[in-house]
Each structure stands twice: as structure tokens, then as C-alpha cells.
Amino acid sequence: MQYAILAMESPRDYDARTDPAASPEYWASWAAYVSALRESGVMGAGAALQPPETATTIRLRGGTREVQDGPFADTKEHLGGVFLIEVADLDEAMRWAARCPAAVHGSVEVRPVLPAMA
């Protein structure tokens, strides 16, 4: 089965990406995680995302396009990256999610991927 691992990060995590004192440890934890996913053969794809303030949100209301700079939701955590994995079941997907660095300070959502449409 395919699952998406959605890494939710806090502002502190985003700050760690560029903080000279914190960034080596931050990026090393992600490099180790990605390496483990690749070496195990479960990783299909993955991408880190730019900080939430770089987002643009689009809505169509009454046929009119509304554009908002930044994320739609005002939350304490934002989507920092996503991985698509192929594993036997939810239990295995949750084991991989628990190894995700975002689980330490943020949260990790595991969600089944819909089968491809014909």
C-alpha cells in the first residue's frame, strides 16, 4: 500500500533550517531519515517545502479567483515536507512516521494514498 507521510513543523523547526547553530543537526537528522527510507526501498518520492510564508493560496468563489499570500490556515504547525512510501500496511507506515524528525517537535500525519484513477 502507498502512504503519504506528512511532516508538520513548527516555526522553531523552520528557524532551525537556517540558524547556523542549529542547522547542521536539523539537516543531518533529515539526511539520515531520507537515507533510511531510500536504503529500505520503501520511498517512492519526497520533497521538502519552503516556509509557509512563501505559500500562495487560491480559492474560487462565485467564479472569482481569490489570492492570499501565505498559508490558508493560521496554525502552530505547517506542512514542511511530504514522503510517499510503499509498505505492507498501516503499522509499517506508522513505524516510518515515528522515525521522521518532525515527530520530535512537530507532528507527522500518515495518510493512505488513493489508487490511481483509470
JSON list of C-alpha atoms in Angstrom, two decimals:
[
{"chain": "A", "resi": 1, "resn": "MET", "atom": "CA", "xyz": [0.00, 0.00, 0.00]},
{"chain": "A", "resi": 2, "resn": "GLN", "atom": "CA", "xyz": [1.06, 3.56, -0.59]},
{"chain": "A", "resi": 3, "resn": "TYR", "atom": "CA", "xyz": [1.06, 6.08, 2.23]},
{"chain": "A", "resi": 4, "resn": "ALA", "atom": "CA", "xyz": [1.91, 9.74, 2.46]},
{"chain": "A", "resi": 5, "resn": "ILE", "atom": "CA", "xyz": [3.99, 10.83, 5.41]},
{"chain": "A", "resi": 6, "resn": "LEU", "atom": "CA", "xyz": [3.19, 14.49, 6.02]},
{"chain": "A", "resi": 7, "resn": "ALA", "atom": "CA", "xyz": [5.82, 16.20, 8.15]},
{"chain": "A", "resi": 8, "resn": "MET", "atom": "CA", "xyz": [4.30, 19.07, 10.11]},
{"chain": "A", "resi": 9, "resn": "GLU", "atom": "CA", "xyz": [6.83, 21.53, 11.51]},
{"chain": "A", "resi": 10, "resn": "SER", "atom": "CA", "xyz": [6.69, 24.37, 13.98]},
{"chain": "A", "resi": 11, "resn": "PRO", "atom": "CA", "xyz": [8.15, 27.86, 13.48]},
{"chain": "A", "resi": 12, "resn": "ARG", "atom": "CA", "xyz": [11.06, 26.69, 15.65]},
{"chain": "A", "resi": 13, "resn": "ASP", "atom": "CA", "xyz": [11.79, 23.92, 13.15]},
{"chain": "A", "resi": 14, "resn": "TYR", "atom": "CA", "xyz": [11.71, 26.34, 10.22]},
{"chain": "A", "resi": 15, "resn": "ASP", "atom": "CA", "xyz": [14.11, 28.62, 12.12]},
{"chain": "A", "resi": 16, "resn": "ALA", "atom": "CA", "xyz": [16.46, 25.68, 12.67]},
{"chain": "A", "resi": 17, "resn": "ARG", "atom": "CA", "xyz": [16.82, 25.26, 8.92]},
{"chain": "A", "resi": 18, "resn": "THR", "atom": "CA", "xyz": [18.85, 28.47, 8.64]},
{"chain": "A", "resi": 19, "resn": "ASP", "atom": "CA", "xyz": [20.18, 29.00, 12.17]},
{"chain": "A", "resi": 20, "resn": "PRO", "atom": "CA", "xyz": [23.98, 28.50, 11.98]},
{"chain": "A", "resi": 21, "resn": "ALA", "atom": "CA", "xyz": [24.00, 26.80, 15.40]},
{"chain": "A", "resi": 22, "resn": "ALA", "atom": "CA", "xyz": [21.00, 24.52, 14.79]},
{"chain": "A", "resi": 23, "resn": "SER", "atom": "CA", "xyz": [21.01, 23.83, 11.04]},
{"chain": "A", "resi": 24, "resn": "PRO", "atom": "CA", "xyz": [23.75, 21.15, 10.97]},
{"chain": "A", "resi": 25, "resn": "GLU", "atom": "CA", "xyz": [21.83, 18.95, 13.44]},
{"chain": "A", "resi": 26, "resn": "TYR", "atom": "CA", "xyz": [18.48, 19.73, 11.77]},
{"chain": "A", "resi": 27, "resn": "TRP", "atom": "CA", "xyz": [19.66, 18.80, 8.27]},
{"chain": "A", "resi": 28, "resn": "ALA", "atom": "CA", "xyz": [21.66, 15.78, 9.50]},
{"chain": "A", "resi": 29, "resn": "SER", "atom": "CA", "xyz": [18.51, 14.29, 11.04]},
{"chain": "A", "resi": 30, "resn": "TRP", "atom": "CA", "xyz": [16.64, 14.68, 7.77]},
{"chain": "A", "resi": 31, "resn": "ALA", "atom": "CA", "xyz": [19.52, 13.29, 5.70]},
{"chain": "A", "resi": 32, "resn": "ALA", "atom": "CA", "xyz": [19.63, 10.19, 7.92]},
{"chain": "A", "resi": 33, "resn": "TYR", "atom": "CA", "xyz": [15.86, 9.72, 7.63]},
{"chain": "A", "resi": 34, "resn": "VAL", "atom": "CA", "xyz": [15.83, 10.07, 3.84]},
{"chain": "A", "resi": 35, "resn": "SER", "atom": "CA", "xyz": [18.79, 7.69, 3.55]},
{"chain": "A", "resi": 36, "resn": "ALA", "atom": "CA", "xyz": [16.99, 5.10, 5.67]},
{"chain": "A", "resi": 37, "resn": "LEU", "atom": "CA", "xyz": [13.85, 5.40, 3.53]},
{"chain": "A", "resi": 38, "resn": "ARG", "atom": "CA", "xyz": [15.85, 5.02, 0.31]},
{"chain": "A", "resi": 39, "resn": "GLU", "atom": "CA", "xyz": [18.03, 2.16, 1.57]},
{"chain": "A", "resi": 40, "resn": "SER", "atom": "CA", "xyz": [14.96, 0.23, 2.71]},
{"chain": "A", "resi": 41, "resn": "GLY", "atom": "CA", "xyz": [13.38, 0.57, -0.74]},
{"chain": "A", "resi": 42, "resn": "VAL", "atom": "CA", "xyz": [10.08, 1.97, 0.59]},
{"chain": "A", "resi": 43, "resn": "MET", "atom": "CA", "xyz": [10.49, 5.58, -0.61]},
{"chain": "A", "resi": 44, "resn": "GLY", "atom": "CA", "xyz": [8.71, 6.49, -3.81]},
{"chain": "A", "resi": 45, "resn": "ALA", "atom": "CA", "xyz": [9.14, 10.26, -3.68]},
{"chain": "A", "resi": 46, "resn": "GLY", "atom": "CA", "xyz": [9.73, 13.07, -1.25]},
{"chain": "A", "resi": 47, "resn": "ALA", "atom": "CA", "xyz": [10.10, 16.81, -1.11]},
{"chain": "A", "resi": 48, "resn": "ALA", "atom": "CA", "xyz": [10.86, 19.43, 1.49]},
{"chain": "A", "resi": 49, "resn": "LEU", "atom": "CA", "xyz": [8.79, 22.60, 1.24]},
{"chain": "A", "resi": 50, "resn": "GLN", "atom": "CA", "xyz": [9.77, 26.23, 1.60]},
{"chain": "A", "resi": 51, "resn": "PRO", "atom": "CA", "xyz": [8.47, 28.01, 4.74]},
{"chain": "A", "resi": 52, "resn": "PRO", "atom": "CA", "xyz": [4.74, 28.77, 4.99]},
{"chain": "A", "resi": 53, "resn": "GLU", "atom": "CA", "xyz": [5.15, 32.49, 4.32]},
{"chain": "A", "resi": 54, "resn": "THR", "atom": "CA", "xyz": [6.24, 31.61, 0.76]},
{"chain": "A", "resi": 55, "resn": "ALA", "atom": "CA", "xyz": [2.87, 29.96, 0.05]},
{"chain": "A", "resi": 56, "resn": "THR", "atom": "CA", "xyz": [0.12, 31.37, -2.12]},
{"chain": "A", "resi": 57, "resn": "THR", "atom": "CA", "xyz": [-3.42, 30.16, -1.51]},
{"chain": "A", "resi": 58, "resn": "ILE", "atom": "CA", "xyz": [-6.01, 30.21, -4.31]},
{"chain": "A", "resi": 59, "resn": "ARG", "atom": "CA", "xyz": [-9.79, 29.95, -3.90]},
{"chain": "A", "resi": 60, "resn": "LEU", "atom": "CA", "xyz": [-12.56, 30.25, -6.45]},
{"chain": "A", "resi": 61, "resn": "ARG", "atom": "CA", "xyz": [-15.67, 31.89, -5.00]},
{"chain": "A", "resi": 62, "resn": "GLY", "atom": "CA", "xyz": [-18.60, 32.74, -7.20]},
{"chain": "A", "resi": 63, "resn": "GLY", "atom": "CA", "xyz": [-16.43, 32.37, -10.30]},
{"chain": "A", "resi": 64, "resn": "THR", "atom": "CA", "xyz": [-13.87, 34.86, -8.94]},
{"chain": "A", "resi": 65, "resn": "ARG", "atom": "CA", "xyz": [-10.34, 33.89, -8.10]},
{"chain": "A", "resi": 66, "resn": "GLU", "atom": "CA", "xyz": [-9.17, 34.97, -4.66]},
{"chain": "A", "resi": 67, "resn": "VAL", "atom": "CA", "xyz": [-5.43, 35.00, -3.96]},
{"chain": "A", "resi": 68, "resn": "GLN", "atom": "CA", "xyz": [-3.93, 35.10, -0.49]},
{"chain": "A", "resi": 69, "resn": "ASP", "atom": "CA", "xyz": [-0.22, 35.32, 0.25]},
{"chain": "A", "resi": 70, "resn": "GLY", "atom": "CA", "xyz": [0.88, 32.81, 2.83]},
{"chain": "A", "resi": 71, "resn": "PRO", "atom": "CA", "xyz": [-0.88, 29.70, 4.07]},
{"chain": "A", "resi": 72, "resn": "PHE", "atom": "CA", "xyz": [-4.64, 29.49, 4.43]},
{"chain": "A", "resi": 73, "resn": "ALA", "atom": "CA", "xyz": [-4.65, 28.13, 7.96]},
{"chain": "A", "resi": 74, "resn": "ASP", "atom": "CA", "xyz": [-3.28, 30.03, 10.93]},
{"chain": "A", "resi": 75, "resn": "THR", "atom": "CA", "xyz": [-1.86, 27.09, 12.85]},
{"chain": "A", "resi": 76, "resn": "LYS", "atom": "CA", "xyz": [1.05, 26.29, 15.15]},
{"chain": "A", "resi": 77, "resn": "GLU", "atom": "CA", "xyz": [2.42, 23.76, 12.66]},
{"chain": "A", "resi": 78, "resn": "HIS", "atom": "CA", "xyz": [2.69, 23.81, 8.89]},
{"chain": "A", "resi": 79, "resn": "LEU", "atom": "CA", "xyz": [3.42, 21.21, 6.25]},
{"chain": "A", "resi": 80, "resn": "GLY", "atom": "CA", "xyz": [7.19, 21.09, 5.94]},
{"chain": "A", "resi": 81, "resn": "GLY", "atom": "CA", "xyz": [7.54, 18.16, 3.58]},
{"chain": "A", "resi": 82, "resn": "VAL", "atom": "CA", "xyz": [5.97, 15.02, 2.24]},
{"chain": "A", "resi": 83, "resn": "PHE", "atom": "CA", "xyz": [7.16, 11.49, 1.50]},
{"chain": "A", "resi": 84, "resn": "LEU", "atom": "CA", "xyz": [5.35, 8.81, -0.49]},
{"chain": "A", "resi": 85, "resn": "ILE", "atom": "CA", "xyz": [6.19, 5.34, 0.70]},
{"chain": "A", "resi": 86, "resn": "GLU", "atom": "CA", "xyz": [5.17, 1.83, -0.35]},
{"chain": "A", "resi": 87, "resn": "VAL", "atom": "CA", "xyz": [4.80, -0.53, 2.60]},
{"chain": "A", "resi": 88, "resn": "ALA", "atom": "CA", "xyz": [2.80, -3.59, 3.59]},
{"chain": "A", "resi": 89, "resn": "ASP", "atom": "CA", "xyz": [0.34, -1.92, 5.95]},
{"chain": "A", "resi": 90, "resn": "LEU", "atom": "CA", "xyz": [-0.51, 1.00, 8.23]},
{"chain": "A", "resi": 91, "resn": "ASP", "atom": "CA", "xyz": [1.57, -0.40, 11.08]},
{"chain": "A", "resi": 92, "resn": "GLU", "atom": "CA", "xyz": [4.72, -0.28, 8.94]},
{"chain": "A", "resi": 93, "resn": "ALA", "atom": "CA", "xyz": [3.84, 3.22, 7.70]},
{"chain": "A", "resi": 94, "resn": "MET", "atom": "CA", "xyz": [3.45, 4.36, 11.32]},
{"chain": "A", "resi": 95, "resn": "ARG", "atom": "CA", "xyz": [6.85, 2.90, 12.21]},
{"chain": "A", "resi": 96, "resn": "TRP", "atom": "CA", "xyz": [8.42, 5.02, 9.44]},
{"chain": "A", "resi": 97, "resn": "ALA", "atom": "CA", "xyz": [6.44, 8.07, 10.56]},
{"chain": "A", "resi": 98, "resn": "ALA", "atom": "CA", "xyz": [7.73, 7.64, 14.11]},
{"chain": "A", "resi": 99, "resn": "ARG", "atom": "CA", "xyz": [11.30, 7.83, 12.76]},
{"chain": "A", "resi": 100, "resn": "CYS", "atom": "CA", "xyz": [10.58, 11.13, 10.97]},
{"chain": "A", "resi": 101, "resn": "PRO", "atom": "CA", "xyz": [12.47, 14.07, 12.52]},
{"chain": "A", "resi": 102, "resn": "ALA", "atom": "CA", "xyz": [9.28, 16.17, 12.51]},
{"chain": "A", "resi": 103, "resn": "ALA", "atom": "CA", "xyz": [7.79, 13.84, 15.13]},
{"chain": "A", "resi": 104, "resn": "VAL", "atom": "CA", "xyz": [10.17, 15.25, 17.76]},
{"chain": "A", "resi": 105, "resn": "HIS", "atom": "CA", "xyz": [8.97, 18.88, 17.78]},
{"chain": "A", "resi": 106, "resn": "GLY", "atom": "CA", "xyz": [6.03, 18.90, 15.37]},
{"chain": "A", "resi": 107, "resn": "SER", "atom": "CA", "xyz": [3.82, 16.05, 14.23]},
{"chain": "A", "resi": 108, "resn": "VAL", "atom": "CA", "xyz": [3.64, 13.51, 11.45]},
{"chain": "A", "resi": 109, "resn": "GLU", "atom": "CA", "xyz": [0.44, 12.56, 9.70]},
{"chain": "A", "resi": 110, "resn": "VAL", "atom": "CA", "xyz": [0.16, 9.23, 7.91]},
{"chain": "A", "resi": 111, "resn": "ARG", "atom": "CA", "xyz": [-2.45, 9.05, 5.20]},
{"chain": "A", "resi": 112, "resn": "PRO", "atom": "CA", "xyz": [-3.27, 6.30, 2.67]},
{"chain": "A", "resi": 113, "resn": "VAL", "atom": "CA", "xyz": [-2.84, 7.35, -0.95]},
{"chain": "A", "resi": 114, "resn": "LEU", "atom": "CA", "xyz": [-5.87, 6.89, -3.22]},
{"chain": "A", "resi": 115, "resn": "PRO", "atom": "CA", "xyz": [-5.34, 4.40, -6.03]},
{"chain": "A", "resi": 116, "resn": "ALA", "atom": "CA", "xyz": [-4.67, 5.92, -9.43]},
{"chain": "A", "resi": 117, "resn": "MET", "atom": "CA", "xyz": [-7.80, 6.81, -11.38]},
{"chain": "A", "resi": 118, "resn": "ALA", "atom": "CA", "xyz": [-8.37, 4.91, -14.61]}
]
